[in-house]
Amino acid sequence: RNCDFSGTVKGKSMVGGISGKVQGGGTISSCYANADVTATNETGAAGGIVGYVRVGNNANSADMLCETSYFAGTVTGVSTGGVCGAIDIQTTKECTVTFSKAYYLNTAAGGAVNGAGMTGCAGVYASTLKNMASGLSDVFVNSTEAVNDGYPVFVWQTPAPFAGSGTEEDPYQISGKKDLENMRDLVNNTMTNAVYGCAYYIQTADIDVGEMLEPIGSFYENSTSTTITNNAAFNGHYNGNYHKLTNFIINNKRLYTGVFGRINKNAVIENLSVSGSVTGTSSCVGGIVGEQGYGSIVRNCDFSGTVKGVTLVGGISGKIQGGGTISSCYANADVTATEIAGGIVGYVLVGNNANSADMLCESSYFAGTVSGSQTGGVCGGTEIQTKKACTVTFSNTYYLNTAATGAVNSASYSGCLALSESQLKLAAESLGSAYVNNTSAALNDGYPVFEWQVAELRGDVNLDGTVDVTDMVILQQYLTRMLFFSEDEYTVDVTGDGVVNVFDYIAVKRILL
């Protein structure tokens, strides 16, 4: 997927612009070839995209799919096709060969497959193909750039619409609502998810979001679908960089609702503060994420406002499916469900398959209200299946004793403690190392403050007891290699993210402003 070839491809037989042979099933998606494809054997098969396809040949065989791809070139051989040279469907196992939105130049070969037409394929003139991008599929974009020799341009070929390169060292920068929407659209598109759904992002400013039409990390087949039929979860790393998403409003009529819809095992959401209203008219609704899957992590995050859905509704995460971690988070929200709801997480399911992992909720608290037919001040309910040995652990986790009658499903639970509002507000010193004393009634409404919330106040670079312009100058000289020193002499990692870069300089500047 998301590949192209230009030039010449030549062999005896089973020669293709993208793939020579698909044996026992496979997929070619969002690819194009602009090439001279030649098979020299007197029985040689050659195809613009794939030379030869064989499925159903043994018990391990699978279906074959070639979709949203095109060929602009020439094909030479005995058995030729603008898309595929030849197909062999055997009967050892029932399998299908499907072409969908596959295009080729009608001058390339006598037909799409082995000189004949094929459902899902279309032969067009070069001038027609060059002008039809907007009508082909949403994986194509209209482009005036001189790429692909004027033929249709794929979304994956266009440059990222935000600064950065998406790596850990140089993450994509999210500085406003438009960046957030672009990120969502690229993650939710199954043709670009492989790149953008697994990338690194960093938020560089507070963002007044307003209404969002869809969460980040969910794909629906069409605008009326109510369930996800082709997953495009977020598997990347989003660092809020201690910034806020304010006035966040989403009203989703489908599954998986939050800032993030679904995140899976490689995903990390951290250092993010969100306030607003999250409403889902189905299940898996959370202030930060609708569903965490298989070891994904939400840490150093908070949500304040309202979270509402039918079932599996939580202040931070609607559902943890197959394991995951919530660490150093808090929610101060009204969490409402018709059925299952929890202050921090709506529902936890682990041990459901071989990929399942443990679940951990640690050093977190809930200060709000929970309503539903099955509720918990921390979690609405847990389910531990036996397909894989997994555990559910709550540690150093707190909730208001007015929020619900118990920590999990109206019952007490090890590692969870109910406190009154006044007790929770005064308890920071005894809650654990993740917390610091709150000296401001305005911060967290007087509730305990996490160490990560004041991380940016490490702006005293030269350790003289004050944060002033001298600290900015020292850090600027350090970043521009004008000043060299060991890190035990100065505190240069202002944001505490383990990396010294321009964001540390921005943090000091923001403190001074």
mmCIF file of N, CA, C and O in Angstrom, residues 113-169:
data_model
loop_
_atom_site.group_PDB
_atom_site.id
_atom_site.type_symbol
_atom_site.label_atom_id
_atom_site.label_comp_id
_atom_site.label_asym_id
_atom_site.label_seq_id
_atom_site.Cartn_x
_atom_site.Cartn_y
_atom_site.Cartn_z
ATOM 1 N N VAL A 113 -7.695 -7.515 -17.558
ATOM 2 C CA VAL A 113 -7.091 -8.780 -17.129
ATOM 3 C C VAL A 113 -7.068 -9.745 -18.303
ATOM 4 O O VAL A 113 -8.118 -10.073 -18.870
ATOM 5 N N ASN A 114 -5.881 -10.170 -18.676
ATOM 6 C CA ASN A 114 -5.719 -11.154 -19.757
ATOM 7 C C ASN A 114 -6.507 -10.744 -20.997
ATOM 8 O O ASN A 114 -7.239 -11.540 -21.591
ATOM 9 N N GLY A 115 -6.371 -9.482 -21.359
ATOM 10 C CA GLY A 115 -6.991 -8.989 -22.584
ATOM 11 C C GLY A 115 -8.484 -8.805 -22.523
ATOM 12 O O GLY A 115 -9.123 -8.553 -23.550
ATOM 13 N N ALA A 116 -9.097 -8.937 -21.350
ATOM 14 C CA ALA A 116 -10.554 -8.821 -21.232
ATOM 15 C C ALA A 116 -10.909 -7.824 -20.132
ATOM 16 O O ALA A 116 -10.079 -7.423 -19.317
ATOM 17 N N GLY A 117 -12.181 -7.452 -20.116
ATOM 18 C CA GLY A 117 -12.661 -6.563 -19.069
ATOM 19 C C GLY A 117 -12.765 -7.281 -17.733
ATOM 20 O O GLY A 117 -12.752 -8.511 -17.651
ATOM 21 N N MET A 118 -12.848 -6.516 -16.660
ATOM 22 C CA MET A 118 -12.959 -7.084 -15.317
ATOM 23 C C MET A 118 -13.720 -6.105 -14.442
ATOM 24 O O MET A 118 -13.445 -4.897 -14.457
ATOM 25 N N THR A 119 -14.669 -6.603 -13.661
ATOM 26 C CA THR A 119 -15.424 -5.770 -12.731
ATOM 27 C C THR A 119 -14.484 -5.049 -11.773
ATOM 28 O O THR A 119 -13.562 -5.652 -11.225
ATOM 29 N N GLY A 120 -14.704 -3.754 -11.590
ATOM 30 C CA GLY A 120 -13.875 -2.965 -10.690
ATOM 31 C C GLY A 120 -12.697 -2.310 -11.363
ATOM 32 O O GLY A 120 -11.925 -1.588 -10.713
ATOM 33 N N CYS A 121 -12.524 -2.567 -12.671
ATOM 34 C CA CYS A 121 -11.414 -1.976 -13.439
ATOM 35 C C CYS A 121 -11.985 -1.109 -14.557
ATOM 36 O O CYS A 121 -13.043 -1.406 -15.108
ATOM 37 N N ALA A 122 -11.249 -0.068 -14.899
ATOM 38 C CA ALA A 122 -11.684 0.787 -15.997
ATOM 39 C C ALA A 122 -10.480 1.260 -16.790
ATOM 40 O O ALA A 122 -9.495 1.726 -16.226
ATOM 41 N N GLY A 123 -10.570 1.128 -18.129
ATOM 42 C CA GLY A 123 -9.547 1.645 -19.016
ATOM 43 C C GLY A 123 -9.926 3.033 -19.504
ATOM 44 O O GLY A 123 -11.057 3.237 -19.967
ATOM 45 N N VAL A 124 -9.030 3.986 -19.390
ATOM 46 C CA VAL A 124 -9.336 5.374 -19.764
ATOM 47 C C VAL A 124 -8.167 5.955 -20.564
ATOM 48 O O VAL A 124 -7.041 5.451 -20.515
ATOM 49 N N TYR A 125 -8.438 7.043 -21.262
ATOM 50 C CA TYR A 125 -7.387 7.751 -21.969
ATOM 51 C C TYR A 125 -6.494 8.482 -20.962
ATOM 52 O O TYR A 125 -6.911 8.827 -19.862
ATOM 53 N N ALA A 126 -5.266 8.749 -21.391
ATOM 54 C CA ALA A 126 -4.326 9.446 -20.512
ATOM 55 C C ALA A 126 -4.867 10.801 -20.091
ATOM 56 O O ALA A 126 -4.793 11.188 -18.922
ATOM 57 N N SER A 127 -5.445 11.545 -21.021
ATOM 58 C CA SER A 127 -5.975 12.867 -20.695
ATOM 59 C C SER A 127 -7.121 12.770 -19.688
ATOM 60 O O SER A 127 -7.272 13.612 -18.804
ATOM 61 N N THR A 128 -7.924 11.713 -19.839
ATOM 62 C CA THR A 128 -9.035 11.510 -18.901
ATOM 63 C C THR A 128 -8.519 11.181 -17.515
ATOM 64 O O THR A 128 -8.967 11.753 -16.513
ATOM 65 N N LEU A 129 -7.566 10.268 -17.424
ATOM 66 C CA LEU A 129 -7.026 9.866 -16.129
ATOM 67 C C LEU A 129 -6.367 11.042 -15.421
ATOM 68 O O LEU A 129 -6.494 11.199 -14.208
ATOM 69 N N LYS A 130 -5.705 11.903 -16.181
ATOM 70 C CA LYS A 130 -5.019 13.037 -15.564
ATOM 71 C C LYS A 130 -5.993 14.059 -14.981
ATOM 72 O O LYS A 130 -5.623 14.844 -14.115
ATOM 73 N N ASN A 131 -7.235 14.037 -15.428
ATOM 74 C CA ASN A 131 -8.198 15.050 -14.979
ATOM 75 C C ASN A 131 -9.303 14.509 -14.081
ATOM 76 O O ASN A 131 -10.246 15.235 -13.766
ATOM 77 N N MET A 132 -9.188 13.258 -13.678
ATOM 78 C CA MET A 132 -10.308 12.661 -12.955
ATOM 79 C C MET A 132 -10.033 12.367 -11.488
ATOM 80 O O MET A 132 -10.801 11.675 -10.835
ATOM 81 N N ALA A 133 -8.980 12.949 -10.910
ATOM 82 C CA ALA A 133 -8.609 12.631 -9.523
ATOM 83 C C ALA A 133 -9.754 12.832 -8.545
ATOM 84 O O ALA A 133 -10.029 11.984 -7.691
ATOM 85 N N SER A 134 -10.460 13.956 -8.669
ATOM 86 C CA SER A 134 -11.500 14.276 -7.687
ATOM 87 C C SER A 134 -12.652 13.289 -7.726
ATOM 88 O O SER A 134 -13.402 13.156 -6.757
ATOM 89 N N GLY A 135 -12.816 12.574 -8.840
ATOM 90 C CA GLY A 135 -13.915 11.632 -8.939
ATOM 91 C C GLY A 135 -13.546 10.194 -8.691
ATOM 92 O O GLY A 135 -14.403 9.309 -8.735
ATOM 93 N N LEU A 136 -12.276 9.918 -8.428
ATOM 94 C CA LEU A 136 -11.837 8.531 -8.281
ATOM 95 C C LEU A 136 -12.158 7.956 -6.914
ATOM 96 O O LEU A 136 -12.737 6.898 -6.773
ATOM 97 N N SER A 137 -11.742 8.647 -5.871
ATOM 98 C CA SER A 137 -11.896 8.147 -4.502
ATOM 99 C C SER A 137 -11.320 9.183 -3.559
ATOM 100 O O SER A 137 -10.533 10.046 -3.973
ATOM 101 N N ASP A 138 -11.676 9.098 -2.284
ATOM 102 C CA ASP A 138 -11.143 10.061 -1.326
ATOM 103 C C ASP A 138 -9.675 9.799 -0.998
ATOM 104 O O ASP A 138 -9.066 10.549 -0.242
ATOM 105 N N VAL A 139 -9.069 8.742 -1.595
ATOM 106 C CA VAL A 139 -7.632 8.532 -1.382
ATOM 107 C C VAL A 139 -6.805 9.389 -2.342
ATOM 108 O O VAL A 139 -5.592 9.465 -2.221
ATOM 109 N N PHE A 140 -7.485 10.040 -3.303
ATOM 110 C CA PHE A 140 -6.810 10.929 -4.229
ATOM 111 C C PHE A 140 -7.105 12.380 -3.870
ATOM 112 O O PHE A 140 -8.130 12.691 -3.257
ATOM 113 N N VAL A 141 -6.208 13.279 -4.260
ATOM 114 C CA VAL A 141 -6.421 14.704 -4.046
ATOM 115 C C VAL A 141 -6.193 15.447 -5.353
ATOM 116 O O VAL A 141 -5.437 14.990 -6.212
ATOM 117 N N ASN A 142 -6.858 16.582 -5.508
ATOM 118 C CA ASN A 142 -6.548 17.455 -6.636
ATOM 119 C C ASN A 142 -5.229 18.143 -6.337
ATOM 120 O O ASN A 142 -5.034 18.705 -5.265
ATOM 121 N N SER A 143 -4.306 18.081 -7.250
ATOM 122 C CA SER A 143 -2.989 18.658 -7.022
ATOM 123 C C SER A 143 -2.494 19.344 -8.274
ATOM 124 O O SER A 143 -2.636 18.822 -9.383
ATOM 125 N N THR A 144 -1.943 20.525 -8.086
ATOM 126 C CA THR A 144 -1.338 21.258 -9.204
ATOM 127 C C THR A 144 0.170 21.067 -9.234
ATOM 128 O O THR A 144 0.865 21.644 -10.067
ATOM 129 N N GLU A 145 0.676 20.255 -8.289
ATOM 130 C CA GLU A 145 2.113 20.007 -8.243
ATOM 131 C C GLU A 145 2.532 19.124 -9.424
ATOM 132 O O GLU A 145 1.770 18.286 -9.906
ATOM 133 N N ALA A 146 3.736 19.308 -9.882
ATOM 134 C CA ALA A 146 4.249 18.536 -11.022
ATOM 135 C C ALA A 146 4.773 17.189 -10.543
ATOM 136 O O ALA A 146 5.969 16.906 -10.566
ATOM 137 N N VAL A 147 3.859 16.355 -10.071
ATOM 138 C CA VAL A 147 4.225 15.008 -9.634
ATOM 139 C C VAL A 147 3.416 13.998 -10.425
ATOM 140 O O VAL A 147 2.383 14.316 -11.009
ATOM 141 N N ASN A 148 3.898 12.771 -10.463
ATOM 142 C CA ASN A 148 3.213 11.671 -11.155
ATOM 143 C C ASN A 148 2.988 11.976 -12.640
ATOM 144 O O ASN A 148 2.035 11.470 -13.235
ATOM 145 N N ASP A 149 3.811 12.836 -13.223
ATOM 146 C CA ASP A 149 3.665 13.199 -14.638
ATOM 147 C C ASP A 149 2.266 13.713 -14.959
ATOM 148 O O ASP A 149 1.757 13.516 -16.075
ATOM 149 N N GLY A 150 1.627 14.325 -13.982
ATOM 150 C CA GLY A 150 0.289 14.881 -14.193
ATOM 151 C C GLY A 150 -0.836 13.915 -13.913
ATOM 152 O O GLY A 150 -2.017 14.305 -13.950
ATOM 153 N N TYR A 151 -0.523 12.648 -13.615
ATOM 154 C CA TYR A 151 -1.551 11.672 -13.271
ATOM 155 C C TYR A 151 -2.025 11.881 -11.827
ATOM 156 O O TYR A 151 -1.395 12.624 -11.061
ATOM 157 N N PRO A 152 -3.137 11.239 -11.409
ATOM 158 C CA PRO A 152 -3.702 11.486 -10.073
ATOM 159 C C PRO A 152 -2.692 11.320 -8.936
ATOM 160 O O PRO A 152 -1.837 10.429 -8.968
ATOM 161 N N VAL A 153 -2.834 12.178 -7.964
ATOM 162 C CA VAL A 153 -1.945 12.206 -6.802
ATOM 163 C C VAL A 153 -2.693 11.641 -5.599
ATOM 164 O O VAL A 153 -3.839 12.006 -5.332
ATOM 165 N N PHE A 154 -2.033 10.753 -4.878
ATOM 166 C CA PHE A 154 -2.628 10.160 -3.687
ATOM 167 C C PHE A 154 -2.462 11.081 -2.481
ATOM 168 O O PHE A 154 -1.523 11.879 -2.406
ATOM 169 N N VAL A 155 -3.371 10.924 -1.521
ATOM 170 C CA VAL A 155 -3.262 11.678 -0.273
ATOM 171 C C VAL A 155 -1.910 11.415 0.391
ATOM 172 O O VAL A 155 -1.270 12.328 0.907
ATOM 173 N N TRP A 156 -1.448 10.155 0.344
ATOM 174 C CA TRP A 156 -0.206 9.819 1.029
ATOM 175 C C TRP A 156 1.013 10.483 0.393
ATOM 176 O O TRP A 156 2.075 10.573 1.018
ATOM 177 N N GLN A 157 0.860 10.997 -0.831
ATOM 178 C CA GLN A 157 1.985 11.662 -1.493
ATOM 179 C C GLN A 157 2.104 13.133 -1.124
ATOM 180 O O GLN A 157 3.134 13.755 -1.369
ATOM 181 N N THR A 158 1.037 13.691 -0.590
ATOM 182 C CA THR A 158 1.057 15.114 -0.263
ATOM 183 C C THR A 158 1.840 15.333 1.030
ATOM 184 O O THR A 158 1.826 14.498 1.933
ATOM 185 N N PRO A 159 2.523 16.465 1.153
ATOM 186 C CA PRO A 159 3.296 16.729 2.370
ATOM 187 C C PRO A 159 2.389 16.918 3.575
ATOM 188 O O PRO A 159 1.226 17.301 3.437
ATOM 189 N N ALA A 160 2.904 16.638 4.752
ATOM 190 C CA ALA A 160 2.148 16.825 5.988
ATOM 191 C C ALA A 160 1.725 18.285 6.115
ATOM 192 O O ALA A 160 2.509 19.192 5.836
ATOM 193 N N PRO A 161 0.490 18.534 6.549
ATOM 194 C CA PRO A 161 -0.004 19.907 6.635
ATOM 195 C C PRO A 161 0.394 20.629 7.911
ATOM 196 O O PRO A 161 -0.229 21.608 8.284
ATOM 197 N N PHE A 162 1.401 20.126 8.606
ATOM 198 C CA PHE A 162 1.901 20.813 9.791
ATOM 199 C C PHE A 162 3.407 20.642 9.877
ATOM 200 O O PHE A 162 3.985 19.783 9.219
ATOM 201 N N ALA A 163 4.027 21.473 10.707
ATOM 202 C CA ALA A 163 5.475 21.443 10.852
ATOM 203 C C ALA A 163 5.924 20.149 11.522
ATOM 204 O O ALA A 163 5.171 19.502 12.232
ATOM 205 N N GLY A 164 7.200 19.807 11.310
ATOM 206 C CA GLY A 164 7.753 18.595 11.899
ATOM 207 C C GLY A 164 7.762 17.463 10.895
ATOM 208 O O GLY A 164 7.209 17.550 9.796
ATOM 209 N N SER A 165 8.386 16.358 11.310
ATOM 210 C CA SER A 165 8.472 15.201 10.417
ATOM 211 C C SER A 165 7.834 13.951 11.004
ATOM 212 O O SER A 165 7.905 12.880 10.409
ATOM 213 N N GLY A 166 7.230 14.056 12.186
ATOM 214 C CA GLY A 166 6.493 12.932 12.758
ATOM 215 C C GLY A 166 7.323 11.907 13.486
ATOM 216 O O GLY A 166 6.817 10.862 13.879
ATOM 217 N N THR A 167 8.616 12.204 13.675
ATOM 218 C CA THR A 167 9.486 11.281 14.390
ATOM 219 C C THR A 167 9.549 11.660 15.867
ATOM 220 O O THR A 167 9.118 12.737 16.269
ATOM 221 N N GLU A 168 10.132 10.778 16.668
ATOM 222 C CA GLU A 168 10.288 11.065 18.085
ATOM 223 C C GLU A 168 11.162 12.298 18.299
ATOM 224 O O GLU A 168 10.910 13.107 19.193
ATOM 225 N N GLU A 169 12.180 12.447 17.471
ATOM 226 C CA GLU A 169 13.085 13.591 17.600
ATOM 227 C C GLU A 169 12.485 14.871 17.027
ATOM 228 O O GLU A 169 12.817 15.968 17.475
#
